[in-house]
Short mmCIF file of C-alpha atoms (C1' of nucleotides) in Angstrom, two decimals:
data_model
loop_
_atom_site.label_atom_id
_atom_site.label_comp_id
_atom_site.label_asym_id
_atom_site.label_seq_id
_atom_site.Cartn_x
_atom_site.Cartn_y
_atom_site.Cartn_z
CA UNK K 805 0.00 0.00 0.00
CA UNK K 806 2.91 2.30 0.62
CA UNK K 807 4.53 3.75 -2.48
CA UNK K 808 8.13 3.09 -3.42
CA UNK K 809 9.15 6.70 -2.93
CA UNK K 810 7.84 6.67 0.65
CA UNK K 811 9.33 3.28 1.36
CA UNK K 812 12.73 4.59 0.30
CA UNK K 813 12.26 7.88 2.16
CA UNK K 814 11.38 5.95 5.33
CA UNK K 815 14.41 3.70 4.94
CA UNK K 816 16.79 6.61 4.36
CA UNK K 817 15.26 8.53 7.26
CA UNK K 818 15.85 5.57 9.55
CA UNK K 819 19.45 5.31 8.32
CA UNK K 820 20.04 8.98 9.03
CA UNK K 821 18.33 9.13 12.41
CA UNK K 822 19.94 5.95 13.67
CA UNK K 823 23.28 7.54 12.93
CA UNK K 824 24.15 5.60 9.80
CA UNK K 825 24.94 8.91 8.19
CA UNK K 826 26.44 11.74 10.22
CA UNK K 827 25.26 15.32 10.03
CA UNK K 828 27.14 17.12 7.27
CA UNK K 829 27.96 13.88 5.51
CA UNK K 830 27.27 13.49 1.80
CA UNK K 831 24.78 10.82 0.80
CA UNK K 832 25.61 8.51 -2.11
CA UNK K 833 24.72 10.06 -5.45
CA UNK K 834 21.14 9.71 -6.65
CA UNK K 835 22.26 7.38 -9.44
CA UNK K 836 23.98 5.10 -6.94
CA UNK K 837 21.04 5.15 -4.52
CA UNK K 838 18.65 4.39 -7.37
CA UNK K 839 20.73 1.33 -8.24
CA UNK K 840 20.83 0.28 -4.60
CA UNK K 841 17.05 0.47 -4.19
CA UNK K 842 16.47 -0.86 -7.72
CA UNK K 843 14.32 2.07 -8.77
CA UNK K 844 14.65 4.69 -11.48
CA UNK K 845 16.39 7.95 -10.75
CA UNK K 846 13.20 10.09 -10.88
CA UNK K 847 11.58 7.83 -8.29
CA UNK K 848 14.56 8.11 -6.01
CA UNK K 849 14.47 11.87 -6.43
CA UNK K 850 10.84 11.87 -5.25
CA UNK K 851 11.93 10.06 -2.11
CA UNK K 852 14.74 12.57 -1.63
CA UNK K 853 12.36 15.51 -1.97
CA UNK K 854 10.33 14.15 0.96
CA UNK K 855 13.43 14.26 3.16
CA UNK K 856 14.38 17.69 1.84
CA UNK K 857 10.96 19.08 2.77
CA UNK K 858 11.48 17.67 6.27
CA UNK K 859 14.74 19.54 6.57
CA UNK K 860 16.71 16.32 7.03
CA UNK K 861 18.57 16.59 3.73
CA UNK K 862 19.95 19.54 1.84
CA UNK K 863 20.65 19.17 -1.85
CA UNK K 864 23.44 21.28 -3.30
CA UNK K 865 23.45 21.45 -7.07
CA UNK K 866 26.69 20.04 -8.46
CA UNK K 867 27.90 18.77 -5.10
CA UNK K 868 25.44 16.25 -3.73
CA UNK K 869 22.81 15.65 -1.07
CA UNK K 870 23.93 16.32 2.48
CA UNK K 871 22.54 15.25 5.82
CA UNK K 872 21.35 18.29 7.74
CA UNK K 873 20.57 18.95 11.37
CA UNK K 874 16.86 19.66 11.02
CA UNK K 875 17.18 22.91 12.99
CA UNK K 876 14.73 25.53 11.82
CA UNK K 877 14.97 29.30 12.18
CA UNK K 878 11.86 30.47 14.04
CA UNK K 879 9.68 33.10 12.46
CA UNK K 880 7.98 35.00 15.28
CA UNK K 881 6.97 38.50 14.39
CA UNK K 882 7.76 41.09 17.03
CA UNK K 883 10.02 38.81 19.05
CA UNK K 884 13.72 39.47 19.14
CA UNK K 885 15.77 37.13 17.02
CA UNK K 886 18.37 35.17 18.94
CA UNK K 887 20.02 33.98 15.76
CA UNK K 888 22.47 36.51 14.42
CA UNK K 889 24.10 34.24 11.85
CA UNK K 890 21.62 35.56 9.31
CA UNK K 891 22.75 38.23 6.89
CA UNK K 892 19.86 40.56 6.13
CA UNK K 893 19.67 43.08 3.30
CA UNK K 894 17.14 45.90 3.07
CA UNK K 895 15.90 47.79 0.07
CA UNK K 896 13.42 50.65 0.35
CA UNK K 897 11.42 52.32 -2.42
CA UNK K 898 8.17 54.05 -3.22
CA UNK K 899 5.59 52.01 -5.13
CA UNK K 900 1.99 52.31 -6.28
CA UNK K 901 -0.58 49.95 -4.78
CA UNK K 902 -1.56 47.24 -7.27
CA UNK K 903 -2.45 43.56 -7.35
CA UNK K 904 -3.67 42.39 -3.96
CA UNK K 905 -2.09 45.31 -2.09
CA UNK K 906 -5.15 47.64 -2.18
CA UNK K 907 -7.33 45.01 -0.51
CA UNK K 908 -4.58 43.96 1.91
CA UNK K 909 -4.00 47.53 3.11
CA UNK K 910 -7.51 48.83 2.43
CA UNK K 911 -6.21 51.72 0.33
CA UNK K 912 -7.27 52.83 -3.16
CA UNK K 913 -5.48 51.28 -6.11
CA UNK K 914 -2.48 53.27 -7.33
CA UNK K 915 -2.06 55.03 -4.00
CA UNK K 916 1.45 55.66 -2.76
CA UNK K 917 3.19 53.14 -0.53
CA UNK K 918 6.60 52.79 1.03
CA UNK K 919 7.95 49.31 0.35
CA UNK K 920 10.67 47.70 2.47
CA UNK K 921 12.20 44.57 1.05
CA UNK K 922 14.17 42.34 3.40
CA UNK K 923 16.09 39.32 2.18
CA UNK K 924 17.87 37.10 4.68
CA UNK K 925 20.74 34.80 3.80
CA UNK K 926 22.16 31.77 5.53
CA UNK K 927 25.50 31.12 3.79
CA UNK K 928 24.90 31.53 0.06
CA UNK K 929 21.20 30.73 -0.14
CA UNK K 930 18.35 32.95 0.91
CA UNK K 931 16.15 31.88 3.81
CA UNK K 932 13.37 34.44 3.63
CA UNK K 933 12.04 37.38 1.71
CA UNK K 934 9.82 39.94 3.36
CA UNK K 935 8.07 42.86 1.70
CA UNK K 936 6.56 45.34 4.14
CA UNK K 937 4.24 48.10 2.98
CA UNK K 938 3.26 51.31 4.74
CA UNK K 939 0.71 53.59 3.04
CA UNK K 940 2.15 57.09 2.68
CA UNK K 941 -1.23 58.34 3.83
CA UNK K 942 -0.38 56.76 7.18
CA UNK K 943 3.21 57.93 7.47
CA UNK K 944 5.64 59.54 5.06
CA UNK K 945 8.63 57.55 6.21
CA UNK K 946 12.04 58.55 5.01
CA UNK K 947 13.62 56.43 2.31
CA UNK K 948 17.24 55.78 3.26
CA UNK K 949 19.68 54.25 0.87
CA UNK K 950 19.63 50.47 0.56
CA UNK K 951 22.01 48.49 2.71
CA UNK K 952 24.09 45.46 1.90
CA UNK K 953 23.53 42.20 3.79
CA UNK K 954 24.54 42.51 7.42
CA UNK K 955 23.85 40.55 10.57
CA UNK K 956 21.77 41.42 13.61
CA UNK K 957 18.73 42.83 11.86
CA UNK K 958 15.29 41.26 11.95
CA UNK K 959 14.68 39.29 8.73
CA UNK K 960 10.89 39.82 8.98
CA UNK K 961 10.81 43.60 8.83
CA UNK K 962 10.17 44.21 12.51
CA UNK K 963 12.05 47.51 12.45
CA UNK K 964 9.29 49.03 10.33
CA UNK K 965 7.14 48.75 13.43
CA UNK K 966 9.81 50.66 15.34
CA UNK K 967 9.88 53.35 12.64
CA UNK K 968 6.11 53.68 12.94
CA UNK K 969 6.32 53.91 16.73
CA UNK K 970 8.94 56.66 16.37
CA UNK K 971 6.44 58.50 14.15
CA UNK K 972 3.83 58.20 16.89
CA UNK K 973 1.91 55.35 15.26
CA UNK K 974 1.39 52.36 17.54
CA UNK K 975 0.38 48.92 16.35
CA UNK K 976 -2.40 47.43 18.46
CA UNK K 977 -3.38 44.33 16.53
CA UNK K 978 -1.49 42.13 14.08
CA UNK K 979 -3.23 39.43 12.09
CA UNK K 980 -1.12 36.83 10.34
CA UNK K 981 -2.49 34.53 7.67
CA UNK K 982 -0.29 31.64 6.64
CA UNK K 983 -0.42 29.27 3.69
CA UNK K 984 1.94 26.82 2.03
CA UNK K 985 2.64 26.62 -1.69
CA UNK K 986 5.38 25.63 -4.11
CA UNK K 987 7.99 28.26 -4.92
CA UNK K 988 8.03 30.26 -8.15
CA UNK K 989 11.16 29.92 -10.31
CA UNK K 990 12.57 33.16 -8.89
CA UNK K 991 11.92 32.04 -5.31
CA UNK K 992 13.41 28.61 -6.00
CA UNK K 993 16.58 30.25 -7.34
CA UNK K 994 16.97 32.57 -4.38
CA UNK K 995 16.20 29.89 -1.80
CA UNK K 996 18.16 27.28 -3.78
CA UNK K 997 15.41 24.82 -3.08
CA UNK K 998 12.17 23.66 -4.64
CA UNK K 999 10.65 22.49 -1.36
CA UNK K 1000 7.34 24.09 -0.33
CA UNK K 1001 7.49 27.64 1.02
CA UNK K 1002 5.51 29.16 3.87
CA UNK K 1003 3.87 32.44 2.99
CA UNK K 1004 2.77 34.84 5.72
CA UNK K 1005 0.41 37.69 4.93
CA UNK K 1006 0.48 40.15 7.80
CA UNK K 1007 -1.63 43.20 8.54
CA UNK K 1008 -1.08 45.56 11.46
CA UNK K 1009 -3.70 47.99 12.74
CA UNK K 1010 -3.63 50.74 15.33
CA UNK K 1011 -6.05 51.08 18.23
CA UNK K 1012 -8.56 52.82 15.96
CA UNK K 1013 -8.64 49.84 13.60
CA UNK K 1014 -6.78 51.65 10.83
CA UNK K 1015 -4.40 49.45 8.86
CA UNK K 1016 -0.96 50.97 9.28
CA UNK K 1017 1.20 48.29 7.68
CA UNK K 1018 0.99 45.10 5.68
CA UNK K 1019 3.53 42.50 4.71
CA UNK K 1020 4.19 39.40 2.67
CA UNK K 1021 6.85 37.06 3.95
CA UNK K 1022 8.12 34.06 2.02
CA UNK K 1023 9.97 31.51 4.15
CA UNK K 1024 12.01 28.50 3.01
CA UNK K 1025 9.80 25.67 4.26
CA UNK K 1026 12.70 23.29 4.90
CA UNK K 1027 14.68 25.65 7.14
CA UNK K 1028 12.10 27.70 9.00
CA UNK K 1029 9.27 27.17 11.42
CA UNK K 1030 6.56 29.60 12.41
CA UNK K 1031 5.95 30.14 16.11
CA UNK K 1032 2.84 31.69 17.60
CA UNK K 1033 2.40 32.37 21.28
CA UNK K 1034 -1.00 33.14 22.75
CA UNK K 1035 -1.51 34.30 26.31
CA UNK K 1036 -5.05 33.64 27.41
CA UNK K 1037 -6.18 36.39 29.73
CA UNK K 1038 -7.32 34.36 32.72
CA UNK K 1039 -9.65 36.31 35.03
CA UNK K 1040 -11.36 34.68 37.96
CA UNK K 1041 -12.60 31.26 36.82
CA UNK K 1042 -16.33 31.33 36.22
CA UNK K 1043 -18.85 28.73 35.08
CA UNK K 1044 -18.57 29.42 31.37
CA UNK K 1045 -15.36 30.36 29.75
CA UNK S 1093 15.24 31.43 -17.23
CA UNK S 1094 11.79 30.27 -16.21
CA UNK S 1095 11.19 26.53 -16.36
CA UNK S 1096 8.56 24.96 -18.60
CA UNK S 1097 6.50 23.75 -15.69
CA UNK S 1098 6.26 27.27 -14.27
CA UNK S 1099 5.61 28.78 -17.67
CA UNK S 1100 2.67 26.41 -18.12
CA UNK S 1101 1.46 26.92 -14.54
CA UNK S 1102 1.54 30.70 -15.07
CA UNK S 1103 -0.37 30.38 -18.33
CA UNK S 1104 -3.04 28.15 -16.84
CA UNK S 1105 -3.34 30.39 -13.79
CA UNK S 1106 -3.93 33.37 -16.05
CA UNK S 1107 -6.56 31.40 -18.00
CA UNK S 1108 -8.36 30.46 -14.82
CA UNK S 1109 -8.20 33.85 -13.14
CA UNK S 1110 -9.24 35.74 -16.23
CA UNK S 1111 -12.33 33.57 -16.37
CA UNK S 1112 -11.32 31.32 -19.22
CA UNK S 1113 -12.31 28.41 -17.01
CA UNK S 1114 -15.20 28.70 -14.60
CA UNK S 1115 -15.07 27.49 -11.02
CA UNK S 1116 -16.14 23.86 -10.89
CA UNK S 1117 -15.28 23.30 -14.52
CA UNK S 1118 -13.10 20.38 -15.55
CA UNK S 1119 -9.81 21.20 -17.19
CA UNK S 1120 -8.76 19.28 -20.31
CA UNK S 1121 -7.09 15.98 -19.48
CA UNK S 1122 -3.39 16.03 -18.69
CA UNK S 1123 -2.65 14.15 -21.93
CA UNK S 1124 -4.50 16.76 -23.96
CA UNK S 1125 -2.88 19.68 -22.12
CA UNK S 1126 0.54 18.11 -22.59
CA UNK S 1127 -0.12 17.94 -26.34
CA UNK S 1128 -1.32 21.53 -26.37
CA UNK S 1129 1.77 22.84 -24.60
CA UNK S 1130 4.03 20.40 -26.48
CA UNK S 1131 5.53 18.95 -23.30
CA UNK S 1132 5.57 15.46 -21.84
CA UNK S 1133 2.84 14.37 -19.45
CA UNK S 1134 5.12 14.32 -16.34
CA UNK S 1135 6.16 17.92 -17.03
CA UNK S 1136 2.55 18.99 -17.36
CA UNK S 1137 1.77 17.22 -14.10
CA UNK S 1138 4.50 19.25 -12.40
CA UNK S 1139 2.81 22.42 -13.58
CA UNK S 1140 -0.53 21.12 -12.35
CA UNK S 1141 0.88 20.35 -8.92
CA UNK S 1142 1.90 24.00 -8.55
CA UNK S 1143 -1.72 25.07 -9.10
CA UNK S 1144 -2.97 22.33 -6.79
CA UNK S 1145 -0.72 23.56 -3.99
CA UNK S 1146 -2.14 27.05 -4.53
CA UNK S 1147 -5.64 25.70 -4.08
CA UNK S 1148 -6.67 26.79 -7.57
CA UNK S 1149 -7.08 23.27 -8.92
CA UNK S 1150 -8.37 20.09 -7.34
CA UNK S 1151 -7.45 16.77 -8.92
CA UNK S 1152 -9.91 13.93 -8.52
CA UNK S 1153 -8.50 10.53 -9.37
CA UNK S 1154 -10.40 8.98 -12.27
CA UNK S 1155 -12.43 12.11 -12.96
CA UNK S 1156 -10.10 14.95 -13.85
CA UNK S 1157 -8.68 18.23 -12.65
CA UNK S 1158 -11.23 20.80 -11.58
CA UNK S 1159 -11.04 24.54 -11.09
CA UNK S 1160 -11.56 25.42 -7.46
CA UNK S 1161 -12.47 28.58 -5.62
CA UNK S 1162 -9.26 29.02 -3.63
CA UNK S 1163 -11.20 29.42 -0.39
CA UNK S 1164 -9.33 28.05 2.58
CA UNK S 1165 -10.70 26.88 5.89
CA UNK S 1166 -9.05 28.93 8.63
CA UNK S 1167 -7.23 27.13 11.41
CA UNK S 1168 -7.35 29.37 14.47
CA UNK S 1169 -7.08 27.51 17.74
CA UNK S 1170 -9.53 28.64 20.37
CA UNK S 1171 -11.67 30.70 18.00
CA UNK S 1172 -15.14 29.54 17.18
CA UNK S 1173 -15.45 27.95 13.75
CA UNK S 1174 -17.97 29.66 11.50
CA UNK S 1175 -17.83 26.84 8.98
CA UNK S 1176 -20.19 24.03 9.89
CA UNK S 1177 -19.96 22.16 6.59
CA UNK S 1178 -17.14 20.12 8.09
CA UNK S 1179 -17.92 16.66 9.38
CA UNK S 1180 -15.74 15.90 12.37
CA UNK S 1181 -15.16 12.49 13.93
CA UNK S 1182 -13.62 11.91 17.35
CA UNK S 1183 -11.87 8.89 18.75
CA UNK S 1184 -10.58 8.72 22.32
CA UNK S 1185 -8.20 6.20 23.85
CA UNK S 1186 -5.52 5.75 26.45
CA UNK S 1187 -1.95 5.55 25.20
CA UNK S 1188 1.57 5.42 26.57
CA UNK S 1189 3.90 8.33 25.87
CA UNK S 1190 6.47 7.43 23.21
CA UNK S 1191 8.29 8.97 20.31
CA UNK S 1192 8.36 12.76 20.59
CA UNK S 1193 5.45 12.87 23.05
CA UNK S 1194 7.53 12.76 26.27
CA UNK S 1195 9.51 15.85 25.22
CA UNK S 1196 6.43 17.60 23.86
CA UNK S 1197 4.48 17.15 27.09
CA UNK S 1198 7.47 17.04 29.44
CA UNK S 1199 6.38 13.74 30.93
CA UNK S 1200 8.37 10.53 31.44
CA UNK S 1201 8.37 8.00 28.60
CA UNK S 1202 5.67 5.35 28.92
CA UNK S 1203 3.51 7.51 31.15
CA UNK S 1204 -0.24 7.41 30.66
CA UNK S 1205 -1.95 9.85 28.32
CA UNK S 1206 -5.46 10.41 27.06
CA UNK S 1207 -5.43 10.76 23.28
CA UNK S 1208 -8.19 12.50 21.35
CA UNK S 1209 -8.13 11.99 17.60
CA UNK S 1210 -10.16 14.38 15.46
CA UNK S 1211 -10.55 13.91 11.72
CA UNK S 1212 -12.48 16.47 9.71
CA UNK S 1213 -14.01 15.76 6.32
CA UNK S 1214 -15.12 18.07 3.55
CA UNK S 1215 -17.16 15.87 1.22
CA UNK S 1216 -15.29 12.59 0.85
CA UNK S 1217 -11.77 13.75 1.54
CA UNK S 1218 -10.26 14.61 4.88
CA UNK S 1219 -9.19 18.17 5.54
CA UNK S 1220 -7.39 17.80 8.84
CA UNK S 1221 -6.25 15.34 11.47
CA UNK S 1222 -5.67 16.44 15.04
CA UNK S 1223 -4.26 14.36 17.88
CA UNK S 1224 -4.59 15.98 21.28
CA UNK S 1225 -2.85 14.57 24.36
CA UNK S 1226 -3.56 15.16 28.01
CA UNK S 1227 -1.29 13.53 30.60
CA UNK S 1228 -3.38 11.50 33.02
CA UNK S 1229 -1.21 12.96 35.76
CA UNK S 1230 -2.85 16.29 34.88
CA UNK S 1231 -6.42 15.10 34.59
CA UNK S 1232 -8.05 11.69 34.45
CA UNK S 1233 -10.57 12.63 31.80
CA UNK S 1234 -13.38 10.22 31.05
CA UNK S 1235 -13.12 8.22 27.85
CA UNK S 1236 -16.50 8.32 26.10
CA UNK S 1237 -17.28 6.10 23.18
CA UNK S 1238 -16.07 7.28 19.79
CA UNK S 1239 -18.46 9.29 17.67
CA UNK S 1240 -19.13 9.12 13.96
CA UNK S 1241 -18.51 12.17 11.78
CA UNK S 1242 -20.91 14.98 12.58
CA UNK S 1243 -21.00 18.72 11.94
CA UNK S 1244 -20.60 21.64 14.30
CA UNK S 1245 -17.62 20.40 16.28
CA UNK S 1246 -14.20 22.02 16.26
CA UNK S 1247 -11.85 20.10 13.96
CA UNK S 1248 -8.78 21.18 15.94
CA UNK S 1249 -9.70 19.63 19.28
CA UNK S 1250 -10.74 22.82 21.02
CA UNK S 1251 -13.28 20.98 23.18
CA UNK S 1252 -10.44 19.30 25.06
CA UNK S 1253 -9.69 22.75 26.46
CA UNK S 1254 -13.32 22.98 27.58
CA UNK S 1255 -13.03 19.57 29.24
CA UNK S 1256 -9.94 20.75 31.08
CA UNK S 1257 -11.68 23.93 32.17
CA UNK S 1258 -14.58 21.87 33.48
CA UNK S 1259 -12.03 19.90 35.50
CA UNK S 1260 -10.73 23.15 36.97
CA UNK S 1261 -7.62 23.34 34.79
CA UNK S 1262 -7.24 26.62 32.93
CA UNK S 1263 -4.94 27.15 29.98
CA UNK S 1264 -2.92 30.34 30.28
CA UNK S 1265 -0.45 30.06 27.43
CA UNK S 1266 -0.54 28.21 24.15
CA UNK S 1267 2.50 27.97 21.92
CA UNK S 1268 2.07 26.80 18.36
CA UNK S 1269 4.94 25.69 16.18
CA UNK S 1270 4.22 25.27 12.51
CA UNK S 1271 6.13 23.61 9.70
CA UNK S 1272 5.39 22.43 6.19
CA UNK S 1273 6.27 19.03 4.76
CA UNK S 1274 5.09 16.50 2.20
CA UNK S 1275 2.40 14.06 3.30
CA UNK S 1276 3.08 10.44 4.20
CA UNK S 1277 1.25 7.82 2.12
CA UNK S 1278 -1.43 7.45 4.78
CA UNK S 1279 -1.95 11.20 4.98
CA UNK S 1280 -2.05 11.49 1.20
CA UNK S 1281 -4.74 8.81 1.05
CA UNK S 1282 -6.89 10.45 3.71
CA UNK S 1283 -6.48 13.96 2.32
CA UNK S 1284 -6.72 12.68 -1.27
CA UNK S 1285 -3.91 14.98 -2.19
CA UNK S 1286 -0.13 14.93 -2.37
CA UNK S 1287 0.24 18.69 -1.93
CA UNK S 1288 2.29 19.91 1.05
CA UNK S 1289 0.67 19.69 4.47
CA UNK S 1290 0.88 22.17 7.32
CA UNK S 1291 1.78 20.59 10.64
CA UNK S 1292 1.01 22.40 13.89
CA UNK S 1293 2.61 21.27 17.13
CA UNK S 1294 0.75 22.86 20.01
CA UNK S 1295 1.47 22.96 23.72
CA UNK S 1296 -0.81 24.49 26.33
CA UNK S 1297 0.31 25.44 29.81
CA UNK S 1298 -1.51 26.67 32.88
CA UNK S 1299 -0.61 29.79 34.86
CA UNK S 1300 1.98 27.80 36.83
CA UNK S 1301 3.78 26.86 33.62
CA UNK S 1302 2.75 23.22 33.80
CA UNK S 1303 2.05 21.64 30.41
CA UNK S 1304 -1.55 20.47 30.53
CA UNK S 1305 -2.09 19.47 26.88
CA UNK S 1306 -0.24 18.97 23.64
CA UNK S 1307 -1.38 18.40 20.10
CA UNK S 1308 -0.30 17.59 16.58
CA UNK S 1309 -2.50 18.88 13.81
CA UNK S 1310 -2.03 17.96 10.15
CA UNK S 1311 -3.78 20.31 7.73
CA UNK S 1312 -4.31 19.89 3.98
CA UNK S 1313 -2.10 22.67 2.66
CA UNK S 1314 -4.22 23.34 -0.40
CA UNK S 1315 -7.48 23.90 1.49
CA UNK S 1316 -6.50 25.45 4.81
CA UNK S 1317 -4.81 28.58 6.07
CA UNK S 1318 -3.50 29.27 9.54
CA UNK S 1319 -4.61 32.50 11.17
CA UNK S 1320 -3.03 34.05 14.20
CA UNK S 1321 -4.13 37.27 15.87
CA UNK S 1322 -1.93 39.16 18.28
CA UNK S 1323 -3.19 42.03 20.38
CA UNK S 1324 -0.33 44.22 21.50
CA UNK S 1325 -1.00 45.52 24.95
CA UNK S 1326 -0.67 49.25 24.36
CA UNK S 1327 -0.23 51.22 27.57
CA UNK S 1328 0.48 54.90 27.49
CA UNK S 1329 3.02 55.52 24.73
CA UNK S 1330 6.44 56.05 26.21
CA UNK S 1331 9.88 56.67 24.73
CA UNK S 1332 10.92 53.03 24.47
CA UNK S 1333 8.48 50.32 23.67
"C1'" DC M 398 -15.99 -0.59 -20.54
"C1'" DA M 399 -13.24 3.75 -21.70
"C1'" DG M 400 -11.08 7.78 -19.83
"C1'" DT M 401 -8.85 9.86 -16.10
"C1'" DG M 402 -5.11 10.95 -12.79
"C1'" DG M 403 -1.22 8.49 -9.78
"C1'" DT M 404 3.02 6.06 -9.97
"C1'" DC M 405 6.99 4.48 -12.17
"C1'" DT M 406 10.65 3.48 -15.83
"C1'" DA M 407 14.96 4.38 -18.43
"C1'" DG M 408 16.86 7.11 -20.42
"C1'" DA M 409 18.51 12.46 -22.22
"C1'" DC M 410 20.45 17.05 -21.69
"C1'" DC M 411 21.73 21.07 -18.98
"C1'" DA M 412 23.72 23.92 -14.98
"C1'" DC M 413 26.62 23.89 -11.33
"C1'" DG M 414 30.82 22.89 -8.34
"C1'" DA M 415 35.39 21.24 -7.56
"C1'" DA M 416 39.71 19.88 -9.17
"C1'" DT I 141 37.09 18.02 -17.28
"C1'" DC I 142 34.10 15.15 -14.55
"C1'" DG I 143 30.53 14.02 -11.30
"C1'" DT I 144 26.61 16.02 -9.30
"C1'" DG I 145 21.71 17.37 -8.91
"C1'" DG I 146 17.78 19.92 -11.83
"C1'" DT I 147 14.77 19.52 -15.69
"C1'" DC I 148 12.59 17.05 -19.24
"C1'" DT I 149 11.09 13.23 -22.52
"C1'" DA I 150 8.15 9.43 -24.07
"C1'" DG I 151 6.48 6.11 -22.90
"C1'" DA I 152 4.23 2.01 -19.34
"C1'" DC I 153 1.10 0.17 -15.93
"C1'" DC I 154 -2.24 0.62 -12.20
"C1'" DA I 155 -6.34 2.58 -9.52
"C1'" DC I 156 -10.25 5.07 -9.67
"C1'" DT I 157 -14.58 6.99 -11.79
"C1'" DG I 158 -18.69 7.07 -14.54
"C1'" DT I 159 -21.57 4.60 -18.09
#
DNA sequence: CAGTGGTCTAGACCACGAA
DNA sequence: TCGTGGTCTAGACCACTGT
C-alpha cells in the first residue's frame, strides 16, 4: 500500500536518524542510490524531496545531497531574534498599490506606498524574503539608501514597526495569515530549493482599527518554522469560559 | 530562465483567473494539455501540482482536474469555527507516551496519556487530522465512546480545552509551532492529495507553567490557512516600547 | 468498458561545483 | 574536465470513476 518513494524515504530517514549517516555527511549520489534500491532515478528523487521538505537533507546542485541537522529558524513577528548568523539586506522604495495590495492595506489602487524589502541569507542561499508596505497616507517615512547584507537585523521587517512607533503610530493588533505553496522559479533560485514555502500575509492595525502596515513574507519551508504564542487572559474562573 | 512547468502553470493560472475556465469546470485531461503545450505528461503534471498547492485546482483521481475557488478553511485555535460544513469524527483512547510525546508534554516516557483523535471531512476527503494529548497525571478525563462524523464540532480539538476547564484546569499560554512538509502515504490517502501539508505542534500550559495538553495537527495545505491574531497591549506611549 | 489521474521506468540534456 | 543534482522526454502500468 505504501509507495516506493515513501518506502525509500522511510528507509533513508531511519538510516540517518539511527546515525548511519552523520550530520554534514554526503549521501551517495542519486544514481547510486537508485541502483541500490532498484528504482529509477526520478523515483529516487521523489523520495529525496520528501526528506528535503522535512529539513533532514539539503541538496546542493553540483555537489550532492547532504545530511542536515533539522534545525529551523523560528519566524515569530515582534520577538527578538536570537540567531544573528543571518545576513539581512534591506531595500526601500516608493511604489503604487496594485495587485492584492489595495485590498490587503484597504487603500485605493495606485495610491502611494513605502515598500521595504528584506532578504535574509544563511550562507549563500536565501532563507526568507519579506516585503513590508506602509501607506504614505499613514506615514511619510524617510527612504534611506539600501544596505548590503549585514547581521543582527530582523529578517521579517520588525524595524518598520519601530519606525512607525517613532512616528507616533502604535500597532495594536497584528493578524497573520499563513499558507503553504510551491515556490516560483525566482523564489526557488533565491532559496536554492524547490521544497514548499511558507507564505505569511500580515496586517497591522492601530487602536482605531486603521491598517498601518501590511507584509508578505516568504519563508524556506525546509529551514524555518513559524511560532505563535497566545496568552489567554485568565480572570477569575467562572462557570462558562 | 523560467522553467517549462512554471511557464505552463503561469499560463493556466492566467486562463483560470481571467475567467477562461469557470469554477467547478473540468480542465482538459493532462494528456490533452501536454499535447497543447508540447511537453511530456510528467512535465505537465508538475505544472498542475503548482496550481494544486495554490488551491486553484483540485485533482480527482479517475475524474479529472477541476477549477476550485481558492477558499481556505481557517485554522485558528480557540476561535469559534464559523464553517459548519465540516464533518468531524472523534476517537478517544488511552496511550503510553512514546516517540516525541515525552519531550512535547514534558512527561516521562511510557507515562499514561489520554489521546483525542479528530478527523475532519469536507465531502469525501479529509481536511485535517488532530491528535490531542492530556497527561493523566494532569487530569483523568473520562473516555467516552467514539463518535461518527458529525457537523458543528471544532476540527482542531478545542473541546479538550473545555473539558480541562470543566475539571478546573485553565490554559494560560498556548505555543504553536508550525512547519510544512510533504504528506506520508497514509496522509495522502486520507487527504486525497499529495500537496504539502501544514503541521502544527501545540502545547498548552496553565498559569503555573505546567504543560496540561499537547497536540499535533495535520492540515491539507491546499485547502486550509492558519490564522493568528496578536493584540499588542498598548499602555500609554512612552519613549521606548 | 473507456477515460482519467497516480506512480513508475529508463533514459537524455543542462547547470553547477570542484579539481 | 568530470561528477553532481535539476529539468525534461516518451512512454508504461495501475487505480479510480462514470456509463
